[in-house]
Structure formats: structure tokens, C-alpha cells
């Protein structure tokens, strides 16, 4: 379950998204950000992430129709309350992506530049490599051409519904490219995050159902001292419910609140330079354990941060 909470924080890069025409103000005469880096250009990033999870208010109740006695409930309340807090709650944990980079590939016949985003993540037990190939249109429209992963469950989800999976790897908040920019320019993008794709690597063939809606606001703040385009980014995930059903029982995750705030910069050639974000959220989880005849409810708060810097 701890993996679920971590993936919820990362759902932006791997969630099915419907991106409408953004709203905001633009100045036609302003310069738009475009990818002008030559094919073969490779940028590697140093990535650092931290996360802190607290679990509270663990309550055990009998499922309707179960034969659990009050003494058993009292015991399970004490046992599971301590167990879930010990297993899920943690001190601040640090993790580093082993490798993350962006490579410029040859342009498509129609002239659209193509970027390959790759990341290799290791938690000491499992290594996951994901490669996403995207094309960028003159107006900034992003098209995902291909996605591959060394995670068998995630790769199976990609093959099972390729169209949805390709959409799933559009970046959170849409594109910064092709948009006339002046300092203070702001636009908002609303996206639907499909939990089935986002959490496929956590549950394998057990499908998580549910969609969360995220509203991302990006503001162009101007050029920094290195001449890079700088943006302020805020994403708010609206309250919603995710559900998982398997042979052991039902898991329901209610997202009460989740807000991510950060900054990002882009080089003059259009490639990402730096990014930083902090995400804070509150979740309420309910786990129905059919074999034991009980339901466990708890509340969790999450605080995570991530920075990425071009080497």
C-alpha cells in the first residue's frame, strides 16, 4: 500500500490525460519557446526526491454479516493499528533516480522535433526503466509516439490499451512550447488522471479503478540570470475515489486533498534545465478484509519533494 501512496504522488507523468485548449492570456508578438537543439543532443539530470508519510486514525470494524466478536475486534484494533502505523508511517526517506536524461532524436518528415525521455529508477530492490518518445508540433502540441518499460505489469498495461497508454504519458500541465510568452503570462490545463495506468506497476493484473481530475496553472515569470525561461507551476488534484478489488477484499482510497507547487526552467534551445516541486496531500483509505471479516479505515498525510538539475 505504501507503493500506492508513492505512485499517487507521481501520477502526473503516468496518468491518462485529456488536454483541452488552455485558457489564459498571451501576447502575439512575444517569443515562443521551441526545441532548436540538434539531433543527438543529450542532457543528463541529477534527480533527488524525498518523501514523508504519516498514518493516523486507524479504526477496525466488523464487516456486515461477519461473526467477529467484540474481543476479536478489540485485539485486531490494537494489532492492526500498530501494524499499519509501523509499516506505512515513516521518517523522511530519500531516493535518487539512477539516471534520467533527454535526447533529441531526428525530426519527423513533417519537421516536428522528437524527444526521448528516459529514466532508470532503483529502490535497492527493483530497477525500473521507462522510455517515452514524444513529438512537438509548431503550436506546442505534444504527441506520444512510443512508451516502453522494463516493468512487466506496466508494459502489459501499455500493450493492452496502447492508445490510452500513449495519452497516459503526456506531461502534467501540458506543453510549454509554441506559446507566445511575456512575463506574467498564465494558463490553466485540466486533466483526468486514470489510476488504471498510473498504478498498474503496483497491482499487476489487479486493476485499480477511478479517475482523478487535476488542474494545473503555469505562469511564465521571465528569463533567469542564465537566460532560461522560468515558470511557476501549481497543480491541484480535486477530491476523488480510487478502488481496487481482488480476492482478498476491497481497497478504497479517497483523495481528500493534494497540491503540488514548484518551479521549472528551460534552456534557450528548448530543453528542460531544472525543476523543483513539493507535493502535500491527505488520503483516507478503507481496506475490507473478507477473510478476517473486518474493515480497516485509516487516514494518511503525505509530504514529498523532488528536484531535477541538468548536469
Short mmCIF file of C-alpha atoms in Angstrom, two decimals:
data_model
loop_
_atom_site.label_atom_id
_atom_site.label_comp_id
_atom_site.label_asym_id
_atom_site.label_seq_id
_atom_site.Cartn_x
_atom_site.Cartn_y
_atom_site.Cartn_z
CA UNK A 1 0.00 0.00 0.00
CA UNK A 2 2.94 2.33 0.60
CA UNK A 3 3.76 1.90 -3.10
CA UNK A 4 0.25 3.08 -3.94
CA UNK A 5 0.69 6.29 -1.98
CA UNK A 6 4.04 6.97 -3.62
CA UNK A 7 2.64 6.40 -7.11
CA UNK A 8 -0.28 8.72 -6.41
CA UNK A 9 2.25 11.50 -5.94
CA UNK A 10 3.84 10.62 -9.27
CA UNK A 11 0.63 10.12 -11.17
CA UNK A 12 1.19 13.20 -13.28
CA UNK A 13 3.78 11.71 -15.62
CA UNK A 14 1.95 8.40 -15.96
CA UNK A 15 -1.73 9.23 -15.93
CA UNK A 16 -4.26 9.29 -18.74
CA UNK A 17 -4.94 12.90 -19.58
CA UNK A 18 -7.40 14.83 -21.70
CA UNK A 19 -5.92 18.22 -22.51
CA UNK A 20 -8.38 20.86 -23.73
CA UNK A 21 -7.41 24.20 -25.19
CA UNK A 22 -5.76 26.06 -22.29
CA UNK A 23 -7.17 29.32 -21.07
CA UNK A 24 -5.03 32.33 -20.28
CA UNK A 25 -3.53 35.47 -21.70
CA UNK A 26 -0.85 35.66 -24.38
CA UNK A 27 0.87 38.37 -26.36
CA UNK A 28 1.12 37.52 -30.10
CA UNK A 29 4.38 39.46 -30.53
CA UNK A 30 6.16 37.59 -27.75
CA UNK A 31 8.76 34.90 -28.46
CA UNK A 32 7.59 31.31 -28.13
CA UNK A 33 9.71 28.52 -26.65
CA UNK A 34 10.72 25.97 -29.30
CA UNK A 35 13.07 22.97 -29.41
CA UNK A 36 16.04 24.03 -31.54
CA UNK A 37 18.65 21.63 -30.11
CA UNK A 38 20.26 19.49 -32.80
CA UNK A 39 19.52 15.74 -33.11
CA UNK A 40 21.94 13.80 -30.94
CA UNK A 41 21.93 16.39 -28.16
CA UNK A 42 21.80 14.56 -24.83
CA UNK A 43 21.17 16.12 -21.41
CA UNK A 44 21.50 14.09 -18.20
CA UNK A 45 19.84 15.18 -14.97
CA UNK A 46 20.68 14.75 -11.31
CA UNK A 47 17.43 13.93 -9.52
CA UNK A 48 16.77 13.87 -5.80
CA UNK A 49 13.47 13.07 -4.11
CA UNK A 50 12.30 12.89 -0.51
CA UNK A 51 9.02 11.69 0.96
CA UNK A 52 7.37 11.56 4.35
CA UNK A 53 4.22 9.59 5.17
CA UNK A 54 2.16 9.60 8.36
CA UNK A 55 -0.73 7.21 9.08
CA UNK A 56 -3.26 8.07 11.79
CA UNK A 57 -6.80 7.32 12.94
CA UNK A 58 -6.65 3.56 12.27
CA UNK A 59 -10.10 2.08 13.05
CA UNK A 60 -11.14 -1.59 12.73
CA UNK A 61 -14.83 -2.52 12.41
CA UNK A 62 -16.73 -5.72 11.59
CA UNK A 63 -17.99 -6.23 8.05
CA UNK A 64 -21.77 -6.63 7.69
CA UNK A 65 -22.75 -10.25 8.30
CA UNK A 66 -19.41 -11.27 9.80
CA UNK A 67 -19.15 -13.28 13.02
CA UNK A 68 -16.33 -11.28 14.57
CA UNK A 69 -16.73 -10.89 18.34
CA UNK A 70 -16.08 -7.70 20.28
CA UNK A 71 -13.00 -9.27 21.89
CA UNK A 72 -11.61 -10.09 18.45
CA UNK A 73 -12.31 -6.56 17.27
CA UNK A 74 -10.53 -5.12 20.29
CA UNK A 75 -7.49 -7.30 19.62
CA UNK A 76 -7.44 -6.53 15.90
CA UNK A 77 -7.83 -2.81 16.59
CA UNK A 78 -4.71 -2.85 18.75
CA UNK A 79 -2.77 -5.17 16.46
CA UNK A 80 -3.64 -3.62 13.10
CA UNK A 81 -3.50 -0.09 14.41
CA UNK A 82 0.10 -0.61 15.44
CA UNK A 83 0.95 -2.66 12.35
CA UNK A 84 -0.29 -0.16 9.78
CA UNK A 85 1.33 2.77 11.56
CA UNK A 86 4.65 0.93 11.78
CA UNK A 87 4.63 -0.36 8.20
CA UNK A 88 3.25 2.69 6.42
CA UNK A 89 4.39 5.63 8.52
CA UNK A 90 8.00 6.61 8.09
CA UNK A 91 10.59 9.18 8.80
CA UNK A 92 11.63 11.26 5.81
CA UNK A 93 13.07 8.91 3.21
CA UNK A 94 15.39 9.89 0.39
CA UNK A 95 15.62 8.27 -3.01
CA UNK A 96 17.60 9.07 -6.13
CA UNK A 97 16.85 8.19 -9.72
CA UNK A 98 19.86 6.29 -11.02
CA UNK A 99 19.62 8.06 -14.35
CA UNK A 100 17.32 10.49 -16.11
CA UNK A 101 18.02 12.15 -19.44
CA UNK A 102 16.52 13.78 -22.52
CA UNK A 103 17.86 13.06 -26.01
CA UNK A 104 16.95 14.86 -29.23
CA UNK A 105 16.11 12.35 -31.97
CA UNK A 106 15.89 13.04 -35.73
CA UNK A 107 12.86 15.14 -36.62
CA UNK A 108 9.79 13.59 -38.24
CA UNK A 109 9.28 14.03 -42.01
CA UNK A 110 6.89 16.91 -41.29
CA UNK A 111 9.65 18.70 -39.38
CA UNK A 112 8.40 18.13 -35.85
CA UNK A 113 11.27 17.69 -33.35
CA UNK A 114 11.31 14.44 -31.36
CA UNK A 115 12.49 13.98 -27.77
CA UNK A 116 13.30 10.73 -25.98
CA UNK A 117 12.77 10.96 -22.21
CA UNK A 118 14.39 8.13 -20.27
CA UNK A 119 14.56 7.32 -16.58
CA UNK A 120 16.07 4.45 -14.60
CA UNK A 121 14.84 4.24 -11.03
CA UNK A 122 16.14 1.87 -8.38
CA UNK A 123 14.96 1.50 -4.79
CA UNK A 124 17.64 -1.03 -3.94
CA UNK A 125 15.35 -3.99 -4.61
CA UNK A 126 13.91 -3.31 -8.04
CA UNK A 127 15.10 -1.33 -11.02
CA UNK A 128 12.58 0.23 -13.38
CA UNK A 129 13.45 1.78 -16.74
CA UNK A 130 10.91 3.80 -18.72
CA UNK A 131 11.42 5.39 -22.14
CA UNK A 132 8.93 7.86 -23.64
CA UNK A 133 9.24 9.26 -27.18
CA UNK A 134 7.36 12.49 -27.90
CA UNK A 135 6.95 14.76 -30.93
CA UNK A 136 6.36 18.50 -30.54
CA UNK A 137 4.18 20.41 -33.01
CA UNK A 138 4.76 24.05 -34.04
CA UNK A 139 1.92 25.13 -31.75
CA UNK A 140 3.34 23.10 -28.85
CA UNK A 141 1.01 20.12 -29.23
CA UNK A 142 2.67 17.00 -27.78
CA UNK A 143 2.18 13.59 -29.38
CA UNK A 144 3.46 10.48 -27.60
CA UNK A 145 4.91 8.17 -30.26
CA UNK A 146 6.05 5.28 -28.10
CA UNK A 147 6.38 4.11 -24.50
CA UNK A 148 8.38 1.15 -23.21
CA UNK A 149 9.07 -0.07 -19.69
CA UNK A 150 11.09 -2.87 -18.13
CA UNK A 151 8.31 -3.31 -15.57
CA UNK A 152 6.33 -6.30 -16.86
CA UNK A 153 3.00 -5.15 -15.44
CA UNK A 154 3.34 -1.62 -16.78
CA UNK A 155 4.42 -2.91 -20.19
CA UNK A 156 1.42 -5.26 -20.24
CA UNK A 157 -0.89 -2.32 -19.48
CA UNK A 158 0.68 -0.37 -22.34
CA UNK A 159 0.12 -3.23 -24.79
CA UNK A 160 -3.43 -3.88 -23.58
CA UNK A 161 -4.60 -0.36 -24.39
CA UNK A 162 -1.95 1.35 -26.47
CA UNK A 163 -3.98 4.44 -27.37
CA UNK A 164 -4.82 5.19 -23.75
CA UNK A 165 -1.30 4.35 -22.61
CA UNK A 166 0.29 6.77 -25.07
CA UNK A 167 -2.00 9.52 -23.82
CA UNK A 168 -1.08 8.48 -20.28
CA UNK A 169 2.48 9.70 -20.70
CA UNK A 170 1.67 13.26 -21.65
CA UNK A 171 3.32 15.55 -19.08
CA UNK A 172 1.40 17.06 -16.21
CA UNK A 173 0.12 20.50 -17.13
CA UNK A 174 0.52 20.12 -20.88
CA UNK A 175 3.20 21.77 -23.03
CA UNK A 176 5.23 24.94 -22.58
CA UNK A 177 6.21 25.00 -26.25
CA UNK A 178 4.79 27.14 -29.06
CA UNK A 179 3.10 29.59 -26.73
CA UNK A 180 3.84 33.32 -27.09
CA UNK A 181 5.23 34.35 -23.73
CA UNK A 182 5.62 37.56 -21.79
CA UNK A 183 6.32 37.76 -18.05
CA UNK A 184 3.08 37.21 -16.19
CA UNK A 185 1.51 35.03 -18.89
CA UNK A 186 -0.65 32.41 -17.15
CA UNK A 187 -2.63 29.45 -18.42
CA UNK A 188 -4.58 26.60 -16.87
CA UNK A 189 -4.95 22.99 -18.03
CA UNK A 190 -7.48 20.48 -16.66
CA UNK A 191 -6.56 16.80 -16.92
CA UNK A 192 -8.18 13.50 -15.97
CA UNK A 193 -5.71 11.08 -14.37
CA UNK A 194 -6.52 7.42 -14.97
CA UNK A 195 -5.49 5.32 -11.98
CA UNK A 196 -5.55 2.12 -14.02
CA UNK A 197 -2.43 3.17 -15.91
CA UNK A 198 -0.78 5.12 -13.12
CA UNK A 199 -0.88 2.22 -10.66
CA UNK A 200 -0.53 -0.76 -12.99
CA UNK A 201 3.03 -1.47 -11.87
CA UNK A 202 1.88 -1.64 -8.24
CA UNK A 203 -1.01 -4.04 -8.72
CA UNK A 204 -0.17 -6.07 -11.81
CA UNK A 205 -3.28 -7.75 -13.18
CA UNK A 206 -5.43 -6.39 -10.34
CA UNK A 207 -6.96 -3.24 -11.74
CA UNK A 208 -7.32 -0.02 -9.81
CA UNK A 209 -10.46 1.81 -10.93
CA UNK A 210 -11.04 5.52 -10.73
CA UNK A 211 -10.21 8.87 -12.26
CA UNK A 212 -8.82 11.93 -10.56
CA UNK A 213 -9.06 15.42 -12.01
CA UNK A 214 -6.05 17.72 -11.78
CA UNK A 215 -5.99 21.44 -12.52
CA UNK A 216 -2.54 22.83 -13.34
CA UNK A 217 -1.73 26.53 -13.55
CA UNK A 218 1.56 27.62 -15.08
CA UNK A 219 2.90 31.19 -15.03
CA UNK A 220 5.83 32.43 -17.11
CA UNK A 221 7.93 34.60 -14.80
CA UNK A 222 10.55 35.69 -17.36
CA UNK A 223 14.17 34.80 -18.06
CA UNK A 224 16.53 33.96 -15.22
CA UNK A 225 20.17 35.05 -14.92
CA UNK A 226 21.23 32.23 -17.27
CA UNK A 227 18.76 33.31 -19.94
CA UNK A 228 16.46 30.34 -19.28
CA UNK A 229 12.68 30.56 -19.46
CA UNK A 230 11.30 30.24 -15.93
CA UNK A 231 7.83 29.07 -14.89
CA UNK A 232 5.89 28.82 -11.63
CA UNK A 233 3.66 25.72 -11.55
CA UNK A 234 0.78 24.74 -9.26
CA UNK A 235 -1.29 21.56 -9.61
CA UNK A 236 -4.38 20.79 -7.53
CA UNK A 237 -5.94 17.32 -7.55
CA UNK A 238 -9.65 17.53 -6.87
CA UNK A 239 -11.20 15.13 -4.31
CA UNK A 240 -11.94 11.71 -5.75
CA UNK A 241 -12.09 7.98 -5.00
CA UNK A 242 -9.98 5.09 -6.33
CA UNK A 243 -10.99 1.44 -5.83
CA UNK A 244 -9.26 -1.92 -6.12
CA UNK A 245 -10.97 -5.30 -5.95
CA UNK A 246 -9.11 -8.59 -5.60
CA UNK A 247 -9.58 -11.95 -3.92
CA UNK A 248 -8.50 -10.62 -0.53
CA UNK A 249 -11.07 -7.82 -0.46
CA UNK A 250 -11.68 -4.21 -1.43
CA UNK A 251 -9.35 -1.24 -1.12
CA UNK A 252 -10.77 2.27 -1.40
CA UNK A 253 -8.58 5.38 -1.44
CA UNK A 254 -10.28 8.74 -1.07
CA UNK A 255 -8.10 11.67 -2.06
CA UNK A 256 -9.19 14.49 0.24
CA UNK A 257 -6.60 16.97 -0.95
CA UNK A 258 -3.39 17.03 -2.97
CA UNK A 259 -1.46 20.12 -4.04
CA UNK A 260 1.87 20.38 -5.84
CA UNK A 261 3.81 23.63 -6.14
CA UNK A 262 7.11 24.25 -7.85
CA UNK A 263 9.29 25.89 -10.46
CA UNK A 264 10.82 24.79 -13.75
CA UNK A 265 13.25 26.31 -16.24
CA UNK A 266 14.04 25.64 -19.91
CA UNK A 267 17.25 26.32 -21.80
CA UNK A 268 17.42 28.61 -24.81
CA UNK A 269 17.44 25.53 -27.09
CA UNK A 270 14.11 24.42 -25.59
CA UNK A 271 15.34 21.51 -23.46
CA UNK A 272 14.47 21.29 -19.74
CA UNK A 273 17.11 22.67 -17.38
CA UNK A 274 15.84 22.46 -13.79
CA UNK A 275 12.67 21.65 -11.91
CA UNK A 276 11.63 21.50 -8.28
CA UNK A 277 8.31 20.66 -6.69
CA UNK A 278 6.72 19.89 -3.34
CA UNK A 279 3.55 17.83 -3.05
CA UNK A 280 1.36 17.65 0.04
CA UNK A 281 -1.77 15.56 0.34
CA UNK A 282 -4.28 13.88 2.62
CA UNK A 283 -5.84 10.49 1.89
CA UNK A 284 -8.44 8.33 3.60
CA UNK A 285 -8.12 4.59 2.99
CA UNK A 286 -10.55 1.76 3.66
CA UNK A 287 -9.49 -1.88 3.35
CA UNK A 288 -12.19 -4.56 3.54
CA UNK A 289 -10.55 -7.86 4.54
CA UNK A 290 -13.04 -10.57 3.60
CA UNK A 291 -11.14 -13.49 5.15
CA UNK A 292 -10.92 -11.77 8.55
CA UNK A 293 -14.42 -10.30 8.35
CA UNK A 294 -13.23 -6.80 9.21
CA UNK A 295 -12.74 -3.41 7.63
CA UNK A 296 -9.72 -1.23 8.40
CA UNK A 297 -10.01 2.53 7.89
CA UNK A 298 -7.15 5.00 8.25
CA UNK A 299 -6.02 8.47 7.26
CA UNK A 300 -2.65 9.31 5.74
CA UNK A 301 -0.82 12.55 5.07
CA UNK A 302 1.97 12.81 2.51
CA UNK A 303 4.73 15.35 2.02
CA UNK A 304 7.18 14.81 -0.83
CA UNK A 305 9.66 16.88 -2.79
CA UNK A 306 11.70 16.39 -5.94
CA UNK A 307 14.43 18.37 -7.69
CA UNK A 308 15.96 17.81 -11.12
CA UNK A 309 19.04 19.64 -12.41
CA UNK A 310 20.81 19.33 -15.75
CA UNK A 311 24.41 18.19 -15.35
#
